[in-house]
mmCIF file of C-alpha atoms and ligand atoms in Angstrom:
data_model
loop_
_atom_site.group_PDB
_atom_site.id
_atom_site.type_symbol
_atom_site.label_atom_id
_atom_site.label_comp_id
_atom_site.label_asym_id
_atom_site.label_seq_id
_atom_site.Cartn_x
_atom_site.Cartn_y
_atom_site.Cartn_z
ATOM 1 C CA MET A 1 26.230 5.653 2.832
ATOM 2 C CA ALA A 2 23.749 5.163 -0.064
ATOM 3 C CA GLN A 3 21.486 8.169 -0.618
ATOM 4 C CA THR A 4 17.747 7.886 -1.314
ATOM 5 C CA PRO A 5 17.144 9.048 -4.913
ATOM 6 C CA GLY A 6 15.357 12.386 -5.310
ATOM 7 C CA ILE A 7 11.933 13.086 -6.764
ATOM 8 C CA THR A 8 9.957 16.093 -7.945
ATOM 9 C CA ILE A 9 6.464 16.647 -6.559
ATOM 10 C CA LEU A 10 3.887 19.014 -8.039
ATOM 11 C CA GLY A 11 1.784 20.754 -5.364
ATOM 12 C CA ILE A 12 -1.752 21.689 -6.436
ATOM 13 C CA CYS A 13 -3.722 23.958 -4.133
ATOM 14 C CA GLY A 14 -7.521 24.053 -4.128
ATOM 15 C CA SER A 15 -7.679 27.582 -2.744
ATOM 16 C CA LEU A 16 -6.871 30.675 -4.777
ATOM 17 C CA ARG A 17 -6.759 33.178 -1.960
ATOM 18 C CA GLN A 18 -3.410 34.634 -0.985
ATOM 19 C CA ALA A 19 -3.709 33.917 2.762
ATOM 20 C CA SER A 20 -5.027 30.393 2.190
ATOM 21 C CA HIS A 21 -4.318 27.860 4.942
ATOM 22 C CA ASN A 22 -3.996 25.189 2.262
ATOM 23 C CA ARG A 23 -1.424 27.226 0.351
ATOM 24 C CA ALA A 24 0.391 27.720 3.675
ATOM 25 C CA ALA A 25 0.283 23.954 4.294
ATOM 26 C CA LEU A 26 1.944 23.407 0.906
ATOM 27 C CA GLY A 27 4.500 26.054 1.876
ATOM 28 C CA ALA A 28 5.190 24.060 5.025
ATOM 29 C CA ALA A 29 5.546 20.877 2.951
ATOM 30 C CA ILE A 30 8.185 22.594 0.803
ATOM 31 C CA LYS A 31 10.173 23.473 3.931
ATOM 32 C CA LEU A 32 9.696 20.056 5.565
ATOM 33 C CA ALA A 33 10.588 17.991 2.471
ATOM 34 C CA PRO A 34 13.548 15.665 2.995
ATOM 35 C CA PRO A 35 16.784 16.233 1.047
ATOM 36 C CA GLY A 36 16.390 15.365 -2.640
ATOM 37 C CA VAL A 37 12.642 16.030 -2.687
ATOM 38 C CA THR A 38 11.626 19.149 -4.605
ATOM 39 C CA ILE A 39 8.069 20.473 -4.422
ATOM 40 C CA GLU A 40 6.935 22.878 -7.151
ATOM 41 C CA MET A 41 3.632 24.723 -7.025
ATOM 42 C CA ALA A 42 1.088 24.672 -9.834
ATOM 43 C CA ASP A 43 -0.885 27.844 -10.560
ATOM 44 C CA ILE A 44 -4.503 27.013 -11.366
ATOM 45 C CA SER A 45 -5.816 30.573 -10.948
ATOM 46 C CA ALA A 46 -6.086 31.306 -14.685
ATOM 47 C CA ILE A 47 -7.929 28.113 -15.596
ATOM 48 C CA PRO A 48 -11.405 28.989 -16.941
ATOM 49 C CA PRO A 49 -14.586 27.092 -16.026
ATOM 50 C CA TYR A 50 -14.713 23.847 -17.986
ATOM 51 C CA ASN A 51 -16.436 24.216 -21.343
ATOM 52 C CA GLU A 52 -16.356 21.463 -23.942
ATOM 53 C CA ASP A 53 -16.800 24.039 -26.739
ATOM 54 C CA VAL A 54 -13.597 25.762 -25.594
ATOM 55 C CA ARG A 55 -11.737 22.448 -25.355
ATOM 56 C CA ALA A 56 -12.792 21.562 -28.886
ATOM 57 C CA LYS A 57 -10.657 24.515 -30.011
ATOM 58 C CA GLY A 58 -7.655 23.410 -27.919
ATOM 59 C CA PHE A 59 -6.569 23.536 -24.287
ATOM 60 C CA PRO A 60 -6.250 27.059 -22.832
ATOM 61 C CA SER A 61 -2.600 27.879 -22.061
ATOM 62 C CA ALA A 62 -3.086 27.614 -18.267
ATOM 63 C CA VAL A 63 -4.420 24.078 -18.774
ATOM 64 C CA GLU A 64 -1.577 23.187 -21.147
ATOM 65 C CA SER A 65 0.999 24.217 -18.571
ATOM 66 C CA LEU A 66 -0.763 22.326 -15.786
ATOM 67 C CA ARG A 67 -0.898 19.191 -17.955
ATOM 68 C CA ARG A 68 2.806 19.568 -18.781
ATOM 69 C CA GLN A 69 3.694 20.023 -15.101
ATOM 70 C CA ILE A 70 1.631 16.983 -14.084
ATOM 71 C CA ALA A 71 3.215 14.824 -16.781
ATOM 72 C CA ALA A 72 6.724 15.899 -15.759
ATOM 73 C CA ALA A 73 6.255 15.396 -11.992
ATOM 74 C CA ASP A 74 7.161 12.141 -10.249
ATOM 75 C CA ALA A 75 4.227 12.606 -7.862
ATOM 76 C CA LEU A 76 1.394 14.982 -6.992
ATOM 77 C CA LEU A 77 0.449 16.587 -3.695
ATOM 78 C CA PHE A 78 -3.053 18.044 -3.434
ATOM 79 C CA ALA A 79 -4.049 20.464 -0.688
ATOM 80 C CA THR A 80 -7.723 21.280 -0.682
ATOM 81 C CA PRO A 81 -10.166 23.165 1.488
ATOM 82 C CA GLU A 82 -13.521 21.557 2.173
ATOM 83 C CA TYR A 83 -16.406 23.401 0.522
ATOM 84 C CA ASN A 84 -19.876 22.128 1.375
ATOM 85 C CA PHE A 85 -18.537 18.696 2.324
ATOM 86 C CA SER A 86 -16.511 18.262 -0.877
ATOM 87 C CA MET A 87 -13.280 19.422 -2.506
ATOM 88 C CA ALA A 88 -13.031 23.017 -3.701
ATOM 89 C CA GLY A 89 -14.697 23.657 -7.044
ATOM 90 C CA VAL A 90 -11.594 25.282 -8.542
ATOM 91 C CA LEU A 91 -9.608 22.119 -7.831
ATOM 92 C CA LYS A 92 -12.248 19.846 -9.373
ATOM 93 C CA ASN A 93 -12.409 22.180 -12.358
ATOM 94 C CA ALA A 94 -8.615 22.066 -12.824
ATOM 95 C CA ILE A 95 -8.624 18.265 -12.561
ATOM 96 C CA ASP A 96 -11.498 18.044 -15.051
ATOM 97 C CA TRP A 97 -9.623 20.168 -17.591
ATOM 98 C CA ALA A 98 -6.295 18.372 -17.152
ATOM 99 C CA SER A 99 -7.947 14.961 -17.368
ATOM 100 C CA ARG A 100 -9.301 15.329 -20.893
ATOM 101 C CA PRO A 101 -7.768 13.241 -23.666
ATOM 102 C CA PRO A 102 -5.394 12.744 -25.322
ATOM 103 C CA ASP A 103 -2.780 11.375 -22.907
ATOM 104 C CA GLN A 104 -4.499 12.168 -19.639
ATOM 105 C CA PRO A 105 -1.513 12.928 -17.436
ATOM 106 C CA PHE A 106 -2.847 11.628 -14.112
ATOM 107 C CA ALA A 107 -2.745 7.940 -15.052
ATOM 108 C CA GLY A 108 -0.291 6.009 -12.895
ATOM 109 C CA LYS A 109 0.739 9.043 -10.803
ATOM 110 C CA PRO A 110 1.549 8.531 -7.138
ATOM 111 C CA VAL A 111 -0.505 11.034 -5.171
ATOM 112 C CA ALA A 112 -0.759 12.358 -1.637
ATOM 113 C CA MET A 113 -3.351 14.731 -0.285
ATOM 114 C CA MET A 114 -3.908 16.953 2.681
ATOM 115 C CA GLY A 115 -6.352 19.644 3.596
ATOM 116 C CA ALA A 116 -6.926 22.481 6.013
ATOM 117 C CA SER A 117 -10.277 23.796 7.144
ATOM 118 C CA VAL A 118 -11.473 25.949 9.973
ATOM 119 C CA GLY A 119 -13.948 23.201 10.877
ATOM 120 C CA MET A 120 -13.369 20.276 13.219
ATOM 121 C CA LEU A 121 -13.018 17.482 10.611
ATOM 122 C CA GLY A 122 -10.125 19.034 8.730
ATOM 123 C CA THR A 123 -11.396 18.285 5.176
ATOM 124 C CA ALA A 124 -12.035 14.570 5.805
ATOM 125 C CA ARG A 125 -15.144 14.616 3.604
ATOM 126 C CA ALA A 126 -13.457 16.621 0.857
ATOM 127 C CA GLN A 127 -10.531 14.218 0.795
ATOM 128 C CA TYR A 128 -12.806 11.202 0.398
ATOM 129 C CA HIS A 129 -14.356 12.815 -2.670
ATOM 130 C CA LEU A 130 -10.905 13.604 -4.009
ATOM 131 C CA ARG A 131 -9.887 9.972 -3.478
ATOM 132 C CA GLN A 132 -12.837 8.857 -5.606
ATOM 133 C CA VAL A 133 -11.682 11.126 -8.428
ATOM 134 C CA CYS A 134 -8.131 9.760 -8.097
ATOM 135 C CA VAL A 135 -9.458 6.230 -8.549
ATOM 136 C CA TYR A 136 -11.349 7.090 -11.733
ATOM 137 C CA LEU A 137 -8.279 8.800 -13.203
ATOM 138 C CA ASP A 138 -6.053 5.828 -12.312
ATOM 139 C CA MET A 139 -3.865 7.740 -9.859
ATOM 140 C CA HIS A 140 -2.307 5.888 -6.933
ATOM 141 C CA PRO A 141 -3.132 7.797 -3.744
ATOM 142 C CA ILE A 142 -1.318 6.785 -0.585
ATOM 143 C CA ASN A 143 -3.543 5.944 2.364
ATOM 144 C CA LYS A 144 -1.513 7.115 5.317
ATOM 145 C CA PRO A 145 -0.726 9.312 7.064
ATOM 146 C CA GLU A 146 -3.980 11.230 6.702
ATOM 147 C CA VAL A 147 -3.283 14.928 7.059
ATOM 148 C CA LEU A 148 -6.495 16.565 8.258
ATOM 149 C CA ILE A 149 -5.724 20.065 9.501
ATOM 150 C CA ALA A 150 -8.745 20.961 11.630
ATOM 151 C CA ALA A 151 -9.215 24.407 13.212
ATOM 152 C CA ALA A 152 -6.625 25.666 10.747
ATOM 153 C CA HIS A 153 -6.885 29.254 11.972
ATOM 154 C CA THR A 154 -5.176 28.152 15.221
ATOM 155 C CA LYS A 155 -2.276 26.327 13.539
ATOM 156 C CA PHE A 156 -0.611 28.990 11.394
ATOM 157 C CA ASP A 157 0.790 32.359 12.432
ATOM 158 C CA ALA A 158 -0.075 35.676 10.754
ATOM 159 C CA GLU A 159 2.667 35.113 8.142
ATOM 160 C CA GLY A 160 1.295 31.694 7.228
ATOM 161 C CA ASN A 161 3.992 29.687 9.020
ATOM 162 C CA LEU A 162 2.783 26.360 10.358
ATOM 163 C CA THR A 163 3.344 26.575 14.108
ATOM 164 C CA ASP A 164 1.611 23.396 15.258
ATOM 165 C CA THR A 165 4.226 20.698 15.894
ATOM 166 C CA PRO A 166 1.989 17.600 15.460
ATOM 167 C CA THR A 167 0.762 18.970 12.097
ATOM 168 C CA ARG A 168 4.352 19.648 11.002
ATOM 169 C CA ASP A 169 5.210 16.032 11.877
ATOM 170 C CA PHE A 170 2.203 14.711 9.931
ATOM 171 C CA ILE A 171 3.142 16.726 6.832
ATOM 172 C CA ALA A 172 6.795 15.635 7.036
ATOM 173 C CA GLY A 173 5.574 12.022 7.340
ATOM 174 C CA LEU A 174 3.275 12.462 4.343
ATOM 175 C CA ILE A 175 6.057 13.773 2.097
ATOM 176 C CA ALA A 176 8.424 10.978 3.154
ATOM 177 C CA ALA A 177 5.667 8.403 2.499
ATOM 178 C CA LEU A 178 4.954 9.927 -0.925
ATOM 179 C CA ARG A 179 8.638 9.834 -1.828
ATOM 180 C CA ASP A 180 8.890 6.161 -0.812
ATOM 181 C CA TRP A 181 5.675 5.309 -2.688
ATOM 182 C CA ALA A 182 6.831 7.132 -5.846
ATOM 183 C CA LEU A 183 10.187 5.346 -5.772
ATOM 184 C CA ARG A 184 8.460 1.988 -5.230
ATOM 185 C CA LEU A 185 6.153 2.526 -8.195
ATOM 186 C CA LYS A 186 9.077 3.617 -10.359
ATOM 187 C CA ALA A 187 11.193 0.552 -9.500
HETATM 188 C C1 FMN B 1 -18.231 27.947 0.009
HETATM 189 C C2 FMN B 1 -17.591 27.462 1.275
HETATM 190 C C3 FMN B 1 -17.982 26.269 1.840
HETATM 191 C C4 FMN B 1 -17.372 25.782 2.993
HETATM 192 N N1 FMN B 1 -17.725 24.554 3.458
HETATM 193 C C5 FMN B 1 -17.010 24.007 4.465
HETATM 194 C C6 FMN B 1 -17.234 22.649 4.834
HETATM 195 O O1 FMN B 1 -18.067 21.940 4.283
HETATM 196 N N2 FMN B 1 -16.484 22.128 5.846
HETATM 197 C C7 FMN B 1 -15.524 22.881 6.481
HETATM 198 O O2 FMN B 1 -14.856 22.370 7.371
HETATM 199 N N3 FMN B 1 -15.293 24.167 6.143
HETATM 200 C C8 FMN B 1 -16.003 24.745 5.144
HETATM 201 N N4 FMN B 1 -15.737 26.026 4.747
HETATM 202 C C9 FMN B 1 -14.711 26.814 5.458
HETATM 203 C C10 FMN B 1 -13.324 26.536 4.880
HETATM 204 O O3 FMN B 1 -12.843 25.364 5.461
HETATM 205 C C11 FMN B 1 -12.361 27.682 5.201
HETATM 206 O O4 FMN B 1 -12.841 28.836 4.546
HETATM 207 C C12 FMN B 1 -10.947 27.365 4.796
HETATM 208 O O5 FMN B 1 -10.075 28.199 5.498
HETATM 209 C C13 FMN B 1 -10.712 27.573 3.309
HETATM 210 O O6 FMN B 1 -9.420 27.168 2.964
HETATM 211 P P1 FMN B 1 -8.239 28.213 2.640
HETATM 212 O O7 FMN B 1 -7.854 28.864 3.949
HETATM 213 O O8 FMN B 1 -7.143 27.355 2.095
HETATM 214 O O9 FMN B 1 -8.736 29.215 1.640
HETATM 215 C C14 FMN B 1 -16.367 26.550 3.629
HETATM 216 C C15 FMN B 1 -15.977 27.783 3.051
HETATM 217 C C16 FMN B 1 -16.575 28.236 1.900
HETATM 218 C C17 FMN B 1 -16.087 29.525 1.278
#
């Protein structure tokens, strides 16, 4: 039987805290990924606040490695909390840094997104802002399934394992859709 080719996905989390629900959702995605799909995690914690004067002297090393990881990945998977109806500032800051010329690495990338919040809309508003940013940077976000993890504190156990079956199914569906989308764009 012919096997589906594999891809590498870079996971980028918009929360820096250790017990983050969004980090846990990416952890679940790693476990739920189909055979051949590898998800690596970016570390954006050392990226400084964007400053054009700093950039003029060269990208900080944390930005260089993020840009390299983005360029090397077949696809990106964002997981962001919703902060004041938008994506987390640290995620926007990391995207802003990585997007600066030359060779902005987001162009043409297949992208999926998900988000976990303790609120009832599960980052819907944050994800719409993130979609806007994807459009400007010429990424190709997939539309469905939407993974909006509302009331996140009820869906993970104390160790950060995703215990909610419908959410597990949505995340598995998202990764499979991203793989198919990435392979379609590559073909
Ligand atoms: C500054 C700030 C703003 C927030 N704004 C929202 C919001 O607009 N909508 C929402 O659903 N939750 C909001 N929250 C709650 C977050 O959804 C919640 O803290 C979430 O668990 C953070 O994600 P994490 O667990 O991955 O760190 C806010 C939290 C903070 C710290």
